[in-house]
XYZ file of C-alpha atoms in Angstrom:
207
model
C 20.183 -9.263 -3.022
C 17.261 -7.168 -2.255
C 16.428 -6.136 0.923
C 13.426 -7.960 2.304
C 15.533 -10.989 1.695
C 18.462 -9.960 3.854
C 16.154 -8.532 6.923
C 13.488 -11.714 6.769
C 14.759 -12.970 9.624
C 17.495 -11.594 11.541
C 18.933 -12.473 15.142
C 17.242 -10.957 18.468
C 18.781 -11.134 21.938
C 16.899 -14.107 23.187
C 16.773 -16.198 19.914
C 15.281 -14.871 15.987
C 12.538 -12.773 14.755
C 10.341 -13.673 11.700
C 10.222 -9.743 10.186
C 9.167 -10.768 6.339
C 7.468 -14.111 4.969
C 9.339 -15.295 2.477
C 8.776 -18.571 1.203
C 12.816 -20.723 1.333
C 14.993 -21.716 4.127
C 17.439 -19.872 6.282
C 20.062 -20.718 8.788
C 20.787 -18.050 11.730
C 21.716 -18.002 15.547
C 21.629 -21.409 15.619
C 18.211 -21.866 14.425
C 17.311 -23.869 10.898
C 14.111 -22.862 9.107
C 11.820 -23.790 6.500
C 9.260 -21.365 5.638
C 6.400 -22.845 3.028
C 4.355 -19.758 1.966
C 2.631 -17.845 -0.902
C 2.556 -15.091 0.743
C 1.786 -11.987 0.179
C -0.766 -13.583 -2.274
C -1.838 -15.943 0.851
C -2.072 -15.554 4.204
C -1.103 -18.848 5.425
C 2.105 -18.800 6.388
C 3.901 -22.482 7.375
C 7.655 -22.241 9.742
C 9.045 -25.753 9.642
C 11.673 -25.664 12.677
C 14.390 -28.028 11.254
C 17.190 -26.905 13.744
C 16.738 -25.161 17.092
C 18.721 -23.332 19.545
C 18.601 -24.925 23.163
C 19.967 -21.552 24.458
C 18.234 -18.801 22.894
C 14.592 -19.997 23.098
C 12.107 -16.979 21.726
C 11.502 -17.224 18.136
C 9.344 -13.973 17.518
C 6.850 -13.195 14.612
C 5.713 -9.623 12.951
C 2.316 -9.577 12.558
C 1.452 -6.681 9.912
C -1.158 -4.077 10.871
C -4.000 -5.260 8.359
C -4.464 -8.367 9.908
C -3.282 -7.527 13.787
C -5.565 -9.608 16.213
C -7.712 -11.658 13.701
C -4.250 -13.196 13.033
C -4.319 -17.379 14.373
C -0.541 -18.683 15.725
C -0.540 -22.706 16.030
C 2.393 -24.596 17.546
C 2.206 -28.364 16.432
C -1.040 -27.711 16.023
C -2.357 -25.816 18.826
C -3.652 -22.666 19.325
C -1.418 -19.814 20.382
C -3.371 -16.619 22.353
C -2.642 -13.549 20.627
C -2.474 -10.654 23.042
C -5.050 -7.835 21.106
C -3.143 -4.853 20.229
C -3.217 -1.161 18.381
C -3.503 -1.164 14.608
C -0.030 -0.848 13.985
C 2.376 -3.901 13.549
C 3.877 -5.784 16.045
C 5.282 -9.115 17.281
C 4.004 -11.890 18.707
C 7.334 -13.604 20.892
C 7.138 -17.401 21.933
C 9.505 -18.814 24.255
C 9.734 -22.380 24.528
C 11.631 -25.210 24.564
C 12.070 -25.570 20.804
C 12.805 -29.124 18.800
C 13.312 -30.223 15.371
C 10.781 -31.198 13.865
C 8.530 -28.172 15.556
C 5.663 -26.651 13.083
C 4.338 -22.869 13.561
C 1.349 -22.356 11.049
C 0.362 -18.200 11.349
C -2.743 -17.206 9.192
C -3.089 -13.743 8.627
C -6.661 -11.790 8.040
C -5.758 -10.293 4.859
C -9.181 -7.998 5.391
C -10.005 -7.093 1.719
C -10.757 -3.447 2.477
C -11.458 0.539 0.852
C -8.369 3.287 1.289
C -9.251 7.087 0.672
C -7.065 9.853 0.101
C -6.917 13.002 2.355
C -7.701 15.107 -1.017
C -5.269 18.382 -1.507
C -7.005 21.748 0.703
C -9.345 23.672 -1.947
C -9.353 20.731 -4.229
C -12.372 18.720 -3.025
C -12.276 16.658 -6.250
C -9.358 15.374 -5.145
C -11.272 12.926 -2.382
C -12.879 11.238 -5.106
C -10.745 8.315 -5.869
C -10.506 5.122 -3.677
C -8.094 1.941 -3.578
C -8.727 -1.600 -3.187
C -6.058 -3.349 -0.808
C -5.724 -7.316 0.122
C -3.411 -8.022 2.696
C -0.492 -6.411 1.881
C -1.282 -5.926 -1.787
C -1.937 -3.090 -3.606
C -4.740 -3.757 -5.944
C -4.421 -2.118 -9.510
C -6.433 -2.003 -12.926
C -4.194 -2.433 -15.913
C -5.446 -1.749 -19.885
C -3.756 -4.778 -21.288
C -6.061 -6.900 -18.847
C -9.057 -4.667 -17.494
C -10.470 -1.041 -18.359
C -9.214 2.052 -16.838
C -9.996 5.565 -16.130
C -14.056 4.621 -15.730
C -15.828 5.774 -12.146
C -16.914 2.819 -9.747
C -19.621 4.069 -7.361
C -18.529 2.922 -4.083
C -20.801 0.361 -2.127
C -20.579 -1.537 1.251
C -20.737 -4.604 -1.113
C -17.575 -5.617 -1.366
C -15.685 -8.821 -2.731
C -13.073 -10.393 -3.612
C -12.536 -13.854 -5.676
C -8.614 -14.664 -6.497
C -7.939 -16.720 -9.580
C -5.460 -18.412 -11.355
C -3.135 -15.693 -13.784
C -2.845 -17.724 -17.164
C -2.202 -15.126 -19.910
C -0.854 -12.217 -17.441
C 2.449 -12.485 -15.500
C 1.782 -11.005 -11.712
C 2.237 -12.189 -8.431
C -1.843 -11.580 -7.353
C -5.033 -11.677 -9.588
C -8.610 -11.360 -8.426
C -11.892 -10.406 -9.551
C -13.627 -7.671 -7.089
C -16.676 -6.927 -6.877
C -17.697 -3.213 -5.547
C -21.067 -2.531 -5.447
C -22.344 -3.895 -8.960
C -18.879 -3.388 -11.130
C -16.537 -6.169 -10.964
C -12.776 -5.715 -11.802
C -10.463 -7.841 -13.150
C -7.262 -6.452 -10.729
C -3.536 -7.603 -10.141
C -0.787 -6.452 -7.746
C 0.228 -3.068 -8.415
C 4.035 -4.615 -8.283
C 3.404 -6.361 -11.256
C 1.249 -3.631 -13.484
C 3.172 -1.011 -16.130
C 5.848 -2.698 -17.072
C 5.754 -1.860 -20.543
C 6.138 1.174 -19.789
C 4.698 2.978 -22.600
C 0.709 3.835 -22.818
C -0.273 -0.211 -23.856
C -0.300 -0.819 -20.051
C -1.974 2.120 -18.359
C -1.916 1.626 -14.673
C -4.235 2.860 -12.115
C -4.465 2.128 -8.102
C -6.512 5.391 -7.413
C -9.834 4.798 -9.348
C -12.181 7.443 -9.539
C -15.691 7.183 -7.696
């Protein structure tokens, strides 16, 4: 069992906390959950409360640093406040009087952004790369779907358009747009895995 799946949710001293969205059901410290998700390729993220604990009442939720405050928390369909915090991770903790039947709906900002590397001192060609990130996702280009090795010149125009994966096995699959080159990208988790040189991988692309 890997670990994501044993850590999802795990027991806290006043009821549960939600560390990892992972789409199934789970049973722990009294609690009953159903979690409907596609997540990390969405960022809706559905907790169906099918069991709840009258005496340990806080059911908390990680809320991952790329989305932080633009994140939305509704319970039975109203609006939770999120207090605005640092750009590092951290939970959001409701305490209530929980019931079956309950319905927490979190959607995350998965902020389609631009990561650059710090370069290696004396090597100034070494800044010249860039990676594309959705959410959680590493974006990569892979040779048996999309060109590699070519420069992008980088551009404040930036875009994103997810699609459906019919002839490529991978978790995520987008076209994105930088500046006037558009690239046909998928989850780095599910690039390379021929592993010979028929699927040449590449998150760092060269700009």
């Amino acid at each position: 069992t890997a670990l994501p799946l044993l850590t999802a949710v795990t027991e806290s001293k006043n009821g549960i906390a939600v560390n990892y969205y992972e789409k199934g059901a789970v049973e722990i410290n009294g609690y009953k959950l159903l979690i409907e998700t596609e997540y990390p390729a969405s960022g809706n993220v559905k907790v169906n409360v099918t069991k709840a604990n009258a005496d340990k009442k806080e059911i908390s939720f990680r809320i991952p640093a790329f989305s932080g405050a633009n994140s939305k928390i509704t319970v039975n369909g109203e609006s939770y406040q999120i207090d605005v915090r640092d750009t590092d991770s951290f939970y959001v903790s409701i305490c209530r009087e929980w019931s079956d039947g309950d319905v927490i709906e979190i959607d995350f900002d998965m902020n389609l952004r631009i990561e650059r590397p710090c370069g290696v001192d004396g090597k100034p060609e070494t800044k010249n790369y860039f990676a594309v990130l959705f959410g959680p996702i590493v974006l990569a280009r892979e040779s048996r779907i999309s060109e590699v090795g070519t420069k992008v010149k980088l551009s404040d125009k930036l875009r994103i358009e997810p699609k459906t994966s019919i002839d490529f096995d991978c978790v995520f699959r987008a076209d994105v747009t930088v500046g006037d080159t558009v690239m046909d990208m998928i989850d780095y988790g599910s690039a390379g895995k021929t592993w010979n040189d028929s699927s040449l991988t590449e998150a760092w692309i060269k700009c």
